[in-house]
Amino acid sequence: MAQSVQNILERLLKRLTLRSALGEAEQRCILELPGRTIRVSPGYDVVRIGERVTHSCIVVDGMLGRFGQNVAAQRQVTALYLPGDMANLYSVVVPEARSALQACVPTTILQIPHAALREAAANFPAIAEAFWRECVIDAAVLSEWVLNVGRRNALSRAAHLICEMACRFEAAGIGSRTSFPFSLTQERLGDVLALTSVHVNRTLKVLRDDRIADVTQRGTVIHDWAKLVHVAEFDPDYLQLRSKTNGHGVRAALEPIRLSS
Amino acid sequence: MAQSVQNILERLLKRLTLRSALGEAEQRCILELPGRTIRVSPGYDVVRIGERVTHSCIVVDGMLGRFGQNVAAQRQVTALYLPGDMANLYSVVVPEARSALQACVPTTILQIPHAALREAAANFPAIAEAFWRECVIDAAVLSEWVLNVGRRNALSRAAHLICEMACRFEAAGIGSRTSFPFSLTQERLGDVLALTSVHVNRTLKVLRDDRIADVTQRGTVIHDWAKLVHVAEFDPDYLQLRSKTNGHGVRAALEPIRLSS
DNA sequence: CGATTGTTTGACGGGTCTCAAACTAAGTGG
DNA sequence: CCACTTAGTTTGAGACCCGTCAAACAATCG
């Protein structure tokens, strides 16, 4: 709980190097980013719509959700951010917030000034590229979510969310693939899944009765991963969580920018 | 129709400078990008899922759609690209395609090698930032689409799509706000709106009968913009189509990267 | 122990899907 | 110029998934 800023930045660095190759100087630059941690309660708006954002934040502990809203005051979560995630890295290049960022549970965040992130990106093109890549992967996850909401029914959609959370919690080093501290009220789950809380309840009941997974206030436990994946039509590739910086993939692709800077 | 590569790059440059400040050298760099145009028929896959992409493409004429697919072979369009748009700029940093890119109508595209785009980004940090920003805005549009699919009914959803297309066609300089060449088969519209073609038909009929808008094979005509916007709950801000590079906004934000490179 | 927040369950209604068939438009070849 | 084909649009009937409304139940905290 009481993690030092240093620990958090190491976790961020681990996340970045999973997908982008960073040299020693660049890694040091990331670890030396300035920032201050704040702790917020569930429902607290870290960013409000229309606000001009000056800091990006890393989730240290807890969970943040990105929200859109229609006139009927129905909310729709468009992204969930776990410990180690840069929740609004994109605000560095588009500082006018078009969606809110809200704590889903008691949450600690580390706020890093845009100026520091820009300076890091300016000094190290590989960092600029890593930031760009993180934003693109964020969009890929969002893209999968459109497919989810548009083309899967409530059961499959809920199962898909659980699969995604399982993979992301595991990658973040929190809990295991089959048991992790993912717990939202059914109301908030409805905001994520585009369902009413009543239907969320019925859907979770099916997953429970079929002995596939339990999603409760005390966390999530998966009893039958294979069946869950099947119901969800889940393919984890889009999360880009498997390291690629050791093969010839990303590293090779990076070279042109590296060489000419 | 027979536009020169030069014309297309000028259109691209116009798009970029709408949202990012680029100096003279940077503008010249964009205009000197190499590429070749190809013409494809509706249904042609410019990019297939799983493919390793080596070129990004700009839409010259026609329209491209980005597709995801679930196991039931239901397709979901996650983005539409109009003339002047960089359809898969993101592939520069994530070359493994996670979704297909398909021509929706007869389409001409300009393919630009990743290497050239990387070199431009490496030589000019402002170009790297502009590319990053375009990807982030793409994601913002996607984010609005999640809200659309998740929280609006068929009528409102269709109206929202028409509003978005109206603004984007206008910004691209094609047709007018109330009359523009947006025409897809109702089957493809269903792929975009996450509806069956039958229900697309019924929905368009309501818009037609209420004298709000006509979407036909010969294009789209809007009869009552105010009513359409109201039905759609449309707010164009998320498209980021109004120039901001003349105020102190983006230009000021750019300075840190400019200065230290 | 009451207040509050969240979960669970039931009955009913409506928006969208499915299946099916008729209709229209455009192109092709005899 | 006219059958014929093909792709797309339009309309109807019935079914199903999920939303709405309502109320009981459970858990947590002062």
PDB file of C-alpha atoms in Angstrom, chain A residues 52 66 68-72 74-78 89-90 92-94 96 98-99 118-119 121-123 128-129 131-133 135-137 139 142-143 145-147 149-152 190-191 194-195 233 235 237-238 240 244 249 253-254 256-257 260-261, chain B residues 52 66 68-72 74-78 89-90 92-94 96 98-99 118-119 121-123 128-129 131-133 135-137 139 142-143 145-147 149-152 190-191 194-195 233 235 237-238 240 244 249 253-254 256-257 260-261:
ATOM      1  CA  ARG A  52      -7.582  21.291 -19.146  1.00  0.00           C
ATOM      2  CA  ARG A  66     -12.589   6.511 -18.053  1.00  0.00           C
ATOM      3  CA  GLY A  68     -18.372   9.048 -21.221  1.00  0.00           C
ATOM      4  CA  GLN A  69     -21.926  10.103 -20.624  1.00  0.00           C
ATOM      5  CA  ASN A  70     -25.074  10.602 -22.687  1.00  0.00           C
ATOM      6  CA  VAL A  71     -27.838  13.086 -21.930  1.00  0.00           C
ATOM      7  CA  ALA A  72     -29.922  10.515 -20.079  1.00  0.00           C
ATOM      8  CA  GLN A  74     -26.243   6.976 -18.469  1.00  0.00           C
ATOM      9  CA  ARG A  75     -22.553   6.447 -18.014  1.00  0.00           C
ATOM     10  CA  GLN A  76     -20.313   4.324 -20.158  1.00  0.00           C
ATOM     11  CA  VAL A  77     -16.861   3.266 -19.061  1.00  0.00           C
ATOM     12  CA  THR A  78     -14.504   3.270 -22.035  1.00  0.00           C
ATOM     13  CA  LEU A  89      -0.956   9.473 -21.067  1.00  0.00           C
ATOM     14  CA  TYR A  90      -2.834  10.690 -24.144  1.00  0.00           C
ATOM     15  CA  VAL A  92       0.033  14.994 -23.077  1.00  0.00           C
ATOM     16  CA  VAL A  93      -0.883  15.578 -26.719  1.00  0.00           C
ATOM     17  CA  VAL A  94      -4.615  16.335 -26.266  1.00  0.00           C
ATOM     18  CA  GLU A  96      -8.622  19.083 -23.234  1.00  0.00           C
ATOM     19  CA  ARG A  98     -13.265  14.770 -23.512  1.00  0.00           C
ATOM     20  CA  SER A  99     -14.089  12.152 -20.898  1.00  0.00           C
ATOM     21  CA  ARG A 118       7.366  16.009 -22.803  1.00  0.00           C
ATOM     22  CA  GLU A 119      10.932  16.601 -21.797  1.00  0.00           C
ATOM     23  CA  ALA A 121       9.989  12.340 -24.962  1.00  0.00           C
ATOM     24  CA  ALA A 122      12.000  15.192 -26.433  1.00  0.00           C
ATOM     25  CA  ASN A 123      15.333  13.992 -25.048  1.00  0.00           C
ATOM     26  CA  ALA A 128       8.441   9.301 -27.420  1.00  0.00           C
ATOM     27  CA  GLU A 129       7.835   6.193 -29.467  1.00  0.00           C
ATOM     28  CA  PHE A 131       4.512   6.662 -25.241  1.00  0.00           C
ATOM     29  CA  TRP A 132       2.978   6.721 -28.717  1.00  0.00           C
ATOM     30  CA  ARG A 133       2.866   2.918 -28.711  1.00  0.00           C
ATOM     31  CA  CYS A 135      -1.564   5.075 -26.630  1.00  0.00           C
ATOM     32  CA  VAL A 136      -2.034   2.935 -29.721  1.00  0.00           C
ATOM     33  CA  ILE A 137      -2.386  -0.206 -27.609  1.00  0.00           C
ATOM     34  CA  ALA A 139      -6.866   2.258 -28.623  1.00  0.00           C
ATOM     35  CA  LEU A 142     -10.885   0.099 -26.930  1.00  0.00           C
ATOM     36  CA  SER A 143     -11.430  -1.265 -30.406  1.00  0.00           C
ATOM     37  CA  TRP A 145     -14.401  -3.235 -26.569  1.00  0.00           C
ATOM     38  CA  VAL A 146     -16.531  -1.826 -29.396  1.00  0.00           C
ATOM     39  CA  LEU A 147     -16.737  -5.342 -30.811  1.00  0.00           C
ATOM     40  CA  VAL A 149     -20.464  -4.127 -26.741  1.00  0.00           C
ATOM     41  CA  GLY A 150     -21.740  -4.246 -30.300  1.00  0.00           C
ATOM     42  CA  ARG A 151     -21.592  -7.921 -31.077  1.00  0.00           C
ATOM     43  CA  ARG A 152     -21.721 -10.024 -27.945  1.00  0.00           C
ATOM     44  CA  GLY A 190     -23.171  -2.082 -15.648  1.00  0.00           C
ATOM     45  CA  ASP A 191     -21.410   1.142 -16.650  1.00  0.00           C
ATOM     46  CA  ALA A 194     -23.417  -1.306 -21.029  1.00  0.00           C
ATOM     47  CA  LEU A 195     -26.016  -3.218 -19.011  1.00  0.00           C
ATOM     48  CA  GLU A 233     -14.566 -15.774 -27.510  1.00  0.00           C
ATOM     49  CA  ASP A 235      -8.118 -13.997 -27.679  1.00  0.00           C
ATOM     50  CA  ASP A 237      -3.355 -10.983 -28.406  1.00  0.00           C
ATOM     51  CA  TYR A 238      -4.906  -7.545 -28.585  1.00  0.00           C
ATOM     52  CA  GLN A 240      -0.067  -6.935 -26.329  1.00  0.00           C
ATOM     53  CA  LYS A 244       8.191  -8.578 -27.964  1.00  0.00           C
ATOM     54  CA  GLY A 249       9.992  -7.295 -33.813  1.00  0.00           C
ATOM     55  CA  ALA A 253      11.298  -1.405 -35.972  1.00  0.00           C
ATOM     56  CA  LEU A 254      12.713   1.096 -33.534  1.00  0.00           C
ATOM     57  CA  PRO A 256      15.323   4.121 -37.774  1.00  0.00           C
ATOM     58  CA  ILE A 257      14.197   6.574 -35.142  1.00  0.00           C
ATOM     59  CA  SER A 260      18.808   9.513 -36.739  1.00  0.00           C
ATOM     60  CA  SER A 261      18.146  11.341 -33.510  1.00  0.00           C
TER      61      SER A 261
ATOM     62  CA  ARG B  52       2.539  -7.750 -40.598  1.00  0.00           C
ATOM     63  CA  ARG B  66     -11.542  -0.993 -39.864  1.00  0.00           C
ATOM     64  CA  GLY B  68     -13.210  -6.644 -35.994  1.00  0.00           C
ATOM     65  CA  GLN B  69     -15.001  -9.957 -36.078  1.00  0.00           C
ATOM     66  CA  ASN B  70     -16.476 -12.390 -33.571  1.00  0.00           C
ATOM     67  CA  VAL B  71     -16.726 -16.146 -34.042  1.00  0.00           C
ATOM     68  CA  ALA B  72     -20.283 -15.966 -35.365  1.00  0.00           C
ATOM     69  CA  GLN B  74     -20.539 -10.975 -37.297  1.00  0.00           C
ATOM     70  CA  ARG B  75     -18.455  -8.015 -38.287  1.00  0.00           C
ATOM     71  CA  GLN B  76     -18.055  -4.794 -36.395  1.00  0.00           C
ATOM     72  CA  VAL B  77     -16.623  -1.685 -37.969  1.00  0.00           C
ATOM     73  CA  THR B  78     -14.515   0.194 -35.426  1.00  0.00           C
ATOM     74  CA  LEU B  89      -0.965   5.387 -38.992  1.00  0.00           C
ATOM     75  CA  TYR B  90      -0.887   3.410 -35.744  1.00  0.00           C
ATOM     76  CA  VAL B  92       3.952   2.337 -37.542  1.00  0.00           C
ATOM     77  CA  VAL B  93       4.338   1.524 -33.850  1.00  0.00           C
ATOM     78  CA  VAL B  94       2.227  -1.678 -33.745  1.00  0.00           C
ATOM     79  CA  GLU B  96       0.927  -6.649 -36.273  1.00  0.00           C
ATOM     80  CA  ARG B  98      -5.270  -6.896 -34.960  1.00  0.00           C
ATOM     81  CA  SER B  99      -8.110  -5.818 -37.217  1.00  0.00           C
ATOM     82  CA  ARG B 118       9.667   6.778 -39.055  1.00  0.00           C
ATOM     83  CA  GLU B 119      12.377   8.822 -40.633  1.00  0.00           C
ATOM     84  CA  ALA B 121       9.235  11.364 -37.087  1.00  0.00           C
ATOM     85  CA  ALA B 122      12.877  10.880 -36.153  1.00  0.00           C
ATOM     86  CA  ASN B 123      14.093  13.987 -37.964  1.00  0.00           C
ATOM     87  CA  ALA B 128       6.405  12.577 -34.214  1.00  0.00           C
ATOM     88  CA  GLU B 129       4.127  14.476 -31.886  1.00  0.00           C
ATOM     89  CA  PHE B 131       1.486  11.514 -35.551  1.00  0.00           C
ATOM     90  CA  TRP B 132       1.029  10.619 -31.887  1.00  0.00           C
ATOM     91  CA  ARG B 133      -1.742  13.208 -31.628  1.00  0.00           C
ATOM     92  CA  CYS B 135      -3.590   8.412 -33.116  1.00  0.00           C
ATOM     93  CA  VAL B 136      -4.936   9.803 -29.849  1.00  0.00           C
ATOM     94  CA  ILE B 137      -7.736  11.628 -31.662  1.00  0.00           C
ATOM     95  CA  ALA B 139      -8.924   6.786 -30.124  1.00  0.00           C
ATOM     96  CA  LEU B 142     -13.483   5.330 -30.984  1.00  0.00           C
ATOM     97  CA  SER B 143     -14.251   6.154 -27.384  1.00  0.00           C
ATOM     98  CA  TRP B 145     -18.314   5.138 -30.550  1.00  0.00           C
ATOM     99  CA  VAL B 146     -18.312   2.854 -27.510  1.00  0.00           C
ATOM    100  CA  LEU B 147     -20.709   5.262 -25.840  1.00  0.00           C
ATOM    101  CA  VAL B 149     -23.067   1.481 -29.316  1.00  0.00           C
ATOM    102  CA  GLY B 150     -23.441   0.903 -25.602  1.00  0.00           C
ATOM    103  CA  ARG B 151     -25.827   3.648 -24.599  1.00  0.00           C
ATOM    104  CA  ARG B 152     -27.927   4.809 -27.527  1.00  0.00           C
ATOM    105  CA  GLY B 190     -25.306  -2.653 -39.934  1.00  0.00           C
ATOM    106  CA  ASP B 191     -21.649  -3.601 -39.455  1.00  0.00           C
ATOM    107  CA  ALA B 194     -24.032  -2.995 -34.647  1.00  0.00           C
ATOM    108  CA  LEU B 195     -27.501  -3.650 -36.072  1.00  0.00           C
ATOM    109  CA  GLU B 233     -27.153  13.905 -28.765  1.00  0.00           C
ATOM    110  CA  ASP B 235     -21.443  17.233 -29.761  1.00  0.00           C
ATOM    111  CA  ASP B 237     -15.923  18.545 -30.015  1.00  0.00           C
ATOM    112  CA  TYR B 238     -14.520  15.032 -29.826  1.00  0.00           C
ATOM    113  CA  GLN B 240     -11.124  17.894 -32.869  1.00  0.00           C
ATOM    114  CA  LYS B 244      -6.293  25.055 -32.469  1.00  0.00           C
ATOM    115  CA  GLY B 249      -3.151  25.885 -27.032  1.00  0.00           C
ATOM    116  CA  ALA B 253       2.225  22.752 -25.503  1.00  0.00           C
ATOM    117  CA  LEU B 254       4.588  21.810 -28.282  1.00  0.00           C
ATOM    118  CA  PRO B 256       9.182  21.795 -24.704  1.00  0.00           C
ATOM    119  CA  ILE B 257       9.729  19.091 -27.290  1.00  0.00           C
ATOM    120  CA  SER B 260      15.195  20.399 -26.504  1.00  0.00           C
ATOM    121  CA  SER B 261      15.520  18.340 -29.651  1.00  0.00           C
TER     122      SER B 261
END
